[in-house]
PDB file of C-alpha atoms in Angstrom:
ATOM      1  CA  MET A 118       0.000   0.000   0.000  1.00 43.00           C
ATOM      2  CA  SER A 119       1.357   3.373  -0.972  1.00 48.00           C
ATOM      3  CA  ASP A 120       1.114   6.507   1.143  1.00 54.00           C
ATOM      4  CA  GLU A 121      -1.191   8.032  -1.486  1.00 77.00           C
ATOM      5  CA  LYS A 122      -4.423   9.337  -0.023  1.00 90.00           C
ATOM      6  CA  LEU A 123      -7.272   7.537  -1.740  1.00 94.00           C
ATOM      7  CA  VAL A 124     -11.007   7.777  -1.316  1.00 97.00           C
ATOM      8  CA  GLY A 125     -12.299   4.702   0.471  1.00 97.00           C
ATOM      9  CA  ILE A 126     -15.505   3.009  -0.623  1.00 98.00           C
ATOM     10  CA  VAL A 127     -18.023   1.236   1.639  1.00 98.00           C
ATOM     11  CA  LEU A 128     -20.754  -0.876   0.070  1.00 98.00           C
ATOM     12  CA  VAL A 129     -23.762  -1.360   2.359  1.00 98.00           C
ATOM     13  CA  SER A 130     -26.250  -4.065   1.461  1.00 98.00           C
ATOM     14  CA  HIS A 131     -28.863  -6.008   3.372  1.00 97.00           C
ATOM     15  CA  SER A 132     -26.955  -9.128   2.293  1.00 98.00           C
ATOM     16  CA  ALA A 133     -23.323  -9.859   3.134  1.00 97.00           C
ATOM     17  CA  ARG A 134     -23.001 -11.910  -0.052  1.00 97.00           C
ATOM     18  CA  VAL A 135     -24.349  -9.091  -2.227  1.00 98.00           C
ATOM     19  CA  ALA A 136     -22.023  -6.510  -0.646  1.00 98.00           C
ATOM     20  CA  GLU A 137     -19.013  -8.807  -1.043  1.00 97.00           C
ATOM     21  CA  SER A 138     -19.879  -9.674  -4.650  1.00 97.00           C
ATOM     22  CA  VAL A 139     -20.387  -6.051  -5.690  1.00 97.00           C
ATOM     23  CA  ALA A 140     -17.067  -5.128  -4.031  1.00 96.00           C
ATOM     24  CA  GLU A 141     -15.339  -7.939  -5.943  1.00 95.00           C
ATOM     25  CA  LEU A 142     -16.960  -6.904  -9.223  1.00 95.00           C
ATOM     26  CA  ALA A 143     -16.091  -3.214  -8.818  1.00 95.00           C
ATOM     27  CA  GLN A 144     -12.481  -3.958  -7.896  1.00 93.00           C
ATOM     28  CA  GLY A 145     -12.139  -6.400 -10.770  1.00 92.00           C
ATOM     29  CA  LEU A 146     -13.516  -3.941 -13.306  1.00 91.00           C
ATOM     30  CA  ALA A 147     -11.224  -1.172 -12.049  1.00 86.00           C
ATOM     31  CA  GLY A 148      -8.444  -3.043 -13.832  1.00 79.00           C
ATOM     32  CA  GLY A 149      -4.879  -1.914 -13.493  1.00 65.00           C
ATOM     33  CA  GLY A 150      -5.491   1.277 -11.557  1.00 64.00           C
ATOM     34  CA  THR A 151      -4.348   1.880  -8.021  1.00 70.00           C
ATOM     35  CA  ALA A 152      -5.942  -0.562  -5.590  1.00 88.00           C
ATOM     36  CA  VAL A 153      -8.766   1.332  -3.918  1.00 93.00           C
ATOM     37  CA  PRO A 154      -9.703   0.440  -0.352  1.00 96.00           C
ATOM     38  CA  VAL A 155     -13.180  -1.082  -0.638  1.00 97.00           C
ATOM     39  CA  ALA A 156     -15.087  -2.709   2.209  1.00 97.00           C
ATOM     40  CA  PRO A 157     -18.404  -4.523   2.075  1.00 98.00           C
ATOM     41  CA  ALA A 158     -20.759  -4.001   5.017  1.00 98.00           C
ATOM     42  CA  GLY A 159     -23.593  -6.385   4.412  1.00 97.00           C
ATOM     43  CA  GLY A 160     -26.129  -8.069   6.596  1.00 96.00           C
ATOM     44  CA  THR A 161     -26.143  -8.279  10.362  1.00 96.00           C
ATOM     45  CA  GLU A 162     -23.460  -9.373  12.803  1.00 93.00           C
ATOM     46  CA  GLY A 163     -25.156 -12.772  13.016  1.00 93.00           C
ATOM     47  CA  GLY A 164     -25.061 -13.269   9.251  1.00 93.00           C
ATOM     48  CA  GLY A 165     -28.725 -12.522   8.630  1.00 95.00           C
ATOM     49  CA  LEU A 166     -30.362 -10.100   6.253  1.00 96.00           C
ATOM     50  CA  GLY A 167     -30.442  -6.502   7.425  1.00 96.00           C
ATOM     51  CA  THR A 168     -28.045  -3.696   8.180  1.00 96.00           C
ATOM     52  CA  SER A 169     -25.659  -3.155  11.055  1.00 97.00           C
ATOM     53  CA  ALA A 170     -24.389   0.208  12.252  1.00 97.00           C
ATOM     54  CA  GLU A 171     -21.418  -1.555  13.822  1.00 97.00           C
ATOM     55  CA  LEU A 172     -20.423  -3.305  10.578  1.00 98.00           C
ATOM     56  CA  ILE A 173     -20.807  -0.066   8.607  1.00 98.00           C
ATOM     57  CA  ALA A 174     -18.699   1.931  11.079  1.00 98.00           C
ATOM     58  CA  ALA A 175     -15.984  -0.750  11.111  1.00 98.00           C
ATOM     59  CA  ALA A 176     -15.943  -0.894   7.301  1.00 98.00           C
ATOM     60  CA  ALA A 177     -15.638   2.890   7.037  1.00 98.00           C
ATOM     61  CA  ALA A 178     -12.766   2.961   9.520  1.00 98.00           C
ATOM     62  CA  SER A 179     -11.004   0.183   7.600  1.00 98.00           C
ATOM     63  CA  VAL A 180     -11.015   2.079   4.269  1.00 97.00           C
ATOM     64  CA  ASP A 181     -10.242   5.577   5.589  1.00 97.00           C
ATOM     65  CA  ARG A 182      -6.998   6.791   3.984  1.00 95.00           C
ATOM     66  CA  GLY A 183      -7.513  10.485   4.660  1.00 94.00           C
ATOM     67  CA  ALA A 184      -9.245  11.453   1.395  1.00 96.00           C
ATOM     68  CA  GLY A 185     -12.802  10.745   2.499  1.00 97.00           C
ATOM     69  CA  VAL A 186     -15.087   7.741   2.428  1.00 98.00           C
ATOM     70  CA  ALA A 187     -17.914   7.252  -0.071  1.00 98.00           C
ATOM     71  CA  VAL A 188     -20.738   5.060   1.214  1.00 98.00           C
ATOM     72  CA  LEU A 189     -23.122   3.462  -1.285  1.00 98.00           C
ATOM     73  CA  THR A 190     -26.233   1.596  -0.141  1.00 98.00           C
ATOM     74  CA  ASP A 191     -28.719  -0.787  -1.665  1.00 97.00           C
ATOM     75  CA  LEU A 192     -32.152  -0.199  -0.097  1.00 92.00           C
ATOM     76  CA  GLY A 193     -34.114   2.020   2.292  1.00 91.00           C
ATOM     77  CA  SER A 194     -33.075   0.946   5.769  1.00 93.00           C
ATOM     78  CA  ALA A 195     -29.419   0.842   4.741  1.00 96.00           C
ATOM     79  CA  VAL A 196     -29.756   4.527   3.831  1.00 97.00           C
ATOM     80  CA  LEU A 197     -31.423   5.262   7.170  1.00 97.00           C
ATOM     81  CA  THR A 198     -28.692   3.443   9.096  1.00 97.00           C
ATOM     82  CA  VAL A 199     -25.937   5.414   7.354  1.00 97.00           C
ATOM     83  CA  LYS A 200     -27.826   8.689   7.873  1.00 97.00           C
ATOM     84  CA  ALA A 201     -28.152   7.892  11.583  1.00 97.00           C
ATOM     85  CA  LEU A 202     -24.408   7.206  11.817  1.00 97.00           C
ATOM     86  CA  LEU A 203     -23.619  10.469  10.047  1.00 97.00           C
ATOM     87  CA  ALA A 204     -25.950  12.337  12.423  1.00 96.00           C
ATOM     88  CA  GLU A 205     -24.088  10.927  15.426  1.00 94.00           C
ATOM     89  CA  GLY A 206     -21.048  12.840  14.205  1.00 90.00           C
ATOM     90  CA  ASP A 207     -18.327  10.622  15.643  1.00 92.00           C
ATOM     91  CA  GLU A 208     -19.264   7.150  14.438  1.00 95.00           C
ATOM     92  CA  LEU A 209     -17.779   7.499  10.941  1.00 97.00           C
ATOM     93  CA  PRO A 210     -14.438   8.963   9.794  1.00 97.00           C
ATOM     94  CA  ALA A 211     -14.323  12.665   8.980  1.00 94.00           C
ATOM     95  CA  GLY A 212     -15.142  13.204   5.324  1.00 96.00           C
ATOM     96  CA  THR A 213     -17.599  10.311   5.081  1.00 98.00           C
ATOM     97  CA  ARG A 214     -20.355  10.938   2.561  1.00 97.00           C
ATOM     98  CA  LEU A 215     -23.513   9.002   1.729  1.00 98.00           C
ATOM     99  CA  VAL A 216     -23.617   8.825  -2.071  1.00 98.00           C
ATOM    100  CA  ASP A 217     -26.950   8.741  -3.906  1.00 97.00           C
ATOM    101  CA  ALA A 218     -26.157   6.261  -6.672  1.00 97.00           C
ATOM    102  CA  PRO A 219     -27.334   2.930  -8.050  1.00 97.00           C
ATOM    103  CA  PHE A 220     -25.659   0.192  -6.038  1.00 97.00           C
ATOM    104  CA  VAL A 221     -23.876  -1.906  -8.669  1.00 97.00           C
ATOM    105  CA  GLU A 222     -23.211   0.644 -11.414  1.00 97.00           C
ATOM    106  CA  GLY A 223     -22.425   3.354  -8.877  1.00 98.00           C
ATOM    107  CA  ALA A 224     -19.984   1.115  -7.036  1.00 98.00           C
ATOM    108  CA  VAL A 225     -18.119   0.334 -10.247  1.00 97.00           C
ATOM    109  CA  ALA A 226     -17.989   4.018 -11.236  1.00 97.00           C
ATOM    110  CA  ALA A 227     -16.844   5.024  -7.737  1.00 98.00           C
ATOM    111  CA  VAL A 228     -14.063   2.455  -7.554  1.00 97.00           C
ATOM    112  CA  VAL A 229     -12.820   3.132 -11.097  1.00 95.00           C
ATOM    113  CA  THR A 230     -12.777   6.883 -10.433  1.00 96.00           C
ATOM    114  CA  ALA A 231     -11.121   6.518  -7.022  1.00 96.00           C
ATOM    115  CA  SER A 232      -8.435   4.312  -8.610  1.00 93.00           C
ATOM    116  CA  THR A 233      -7.288   7.339 -10.621  1.00 93.00           C
ATOM    117  CA  GLY A 234      -6.566   9.212  -7.394  1.00 93.00           C
ATOM    118  CA  ALA A 235      -9.614  11.456  -7.814  1.00 96.00           C
ATOM    119  CA  GLY A 236     -11.049  13.217  -4.787  1.00 97.00           C
ATOM    120  CA  LEU A 237     -14.298  12.525  -2.974  1.00 98.00           C
ATOM    121  CA  ALA A 238     -16.356  15.019  -5.005  1.00 98.00           C
ATOM    122  CA  ALA A 239     -15.285  13.400  -8.285  1.00 98.00           C
ATOM    123  CA  VAL A 240     -15.932   9.899  -6.929  1.00 98.00           C
ATOM    124  CA  GLU A 241     -19.394  10.961  -5.785  1.00 98.00           C
ATOM    125  CA  ALA A 242     -20.132  12.619  -9.145  1.00 98.00           C
ATOM    126  CA  ALA A 243     -19.071   9.523 -11.099  1.00 98.00           C
ATOM    127  CA  ALA A 244     -21.225   7.254  -8.943  1.00 98.00           C
ATOM    128  CA  THR A 245     -24.226   9.579  -9.183  1.00 98.00           C
ATOM    129  CA  GLU A 246     -23.868   9.829 -12.968  1.00 97.00           C
ATOM    130  CA  ALA A 247     -24.411   6.070 -13.104  1.00 95.00           C
ATOM    131  CA  TYR A 248     -28.145   6.808 -12.735  1.00 95.00           C
ATOM    132  CA  GLY A 249     -27.993   7.925 -16.357  1.00 94.00           C
ATOM    133  CA  TYR A 250     -26.460   4.722 -17.764  1.00 90.00           C
ATOM    134  CA  ARG A 251     -28.777   3.373 -20.423  1.00 89.00           C
ATOM    135  CA  LYS A 252     -28.922  -0.351 -21.153  1.00 88.00           C
ATOM    136  CA  VAL A 253     -31.090  -0.249 -24.276  1.00 91.00           C
TER     137      VAL A 253
END
């Protein structure tokens, strides 16, 4: 790991397997760029479906490299859990931002953009732009 400050990415899903798979996909599609710190935070501590504030906070701490942390979520209560953590003020690293983006496409865009060394605003913009990706 270099000393380069990179934006960290946290992927919050109701399912641990979904979060892990999307993290693997995004990192794989980022190709030869700088390895971006990405952490899945899926499911509950007991392995069930749901969201866990503790898992999200631990994931955010694990990817914090000083350039901010972008958090992408899958569904409603995951968003609410992240918003509650942000409201607490001290549960997540400074510079943590909830990103309004589609989960899979946004994660790929965020990781690819972060791998270029881009800052948090650019990573957020790339992820958000994924809403406009057309498939047909």
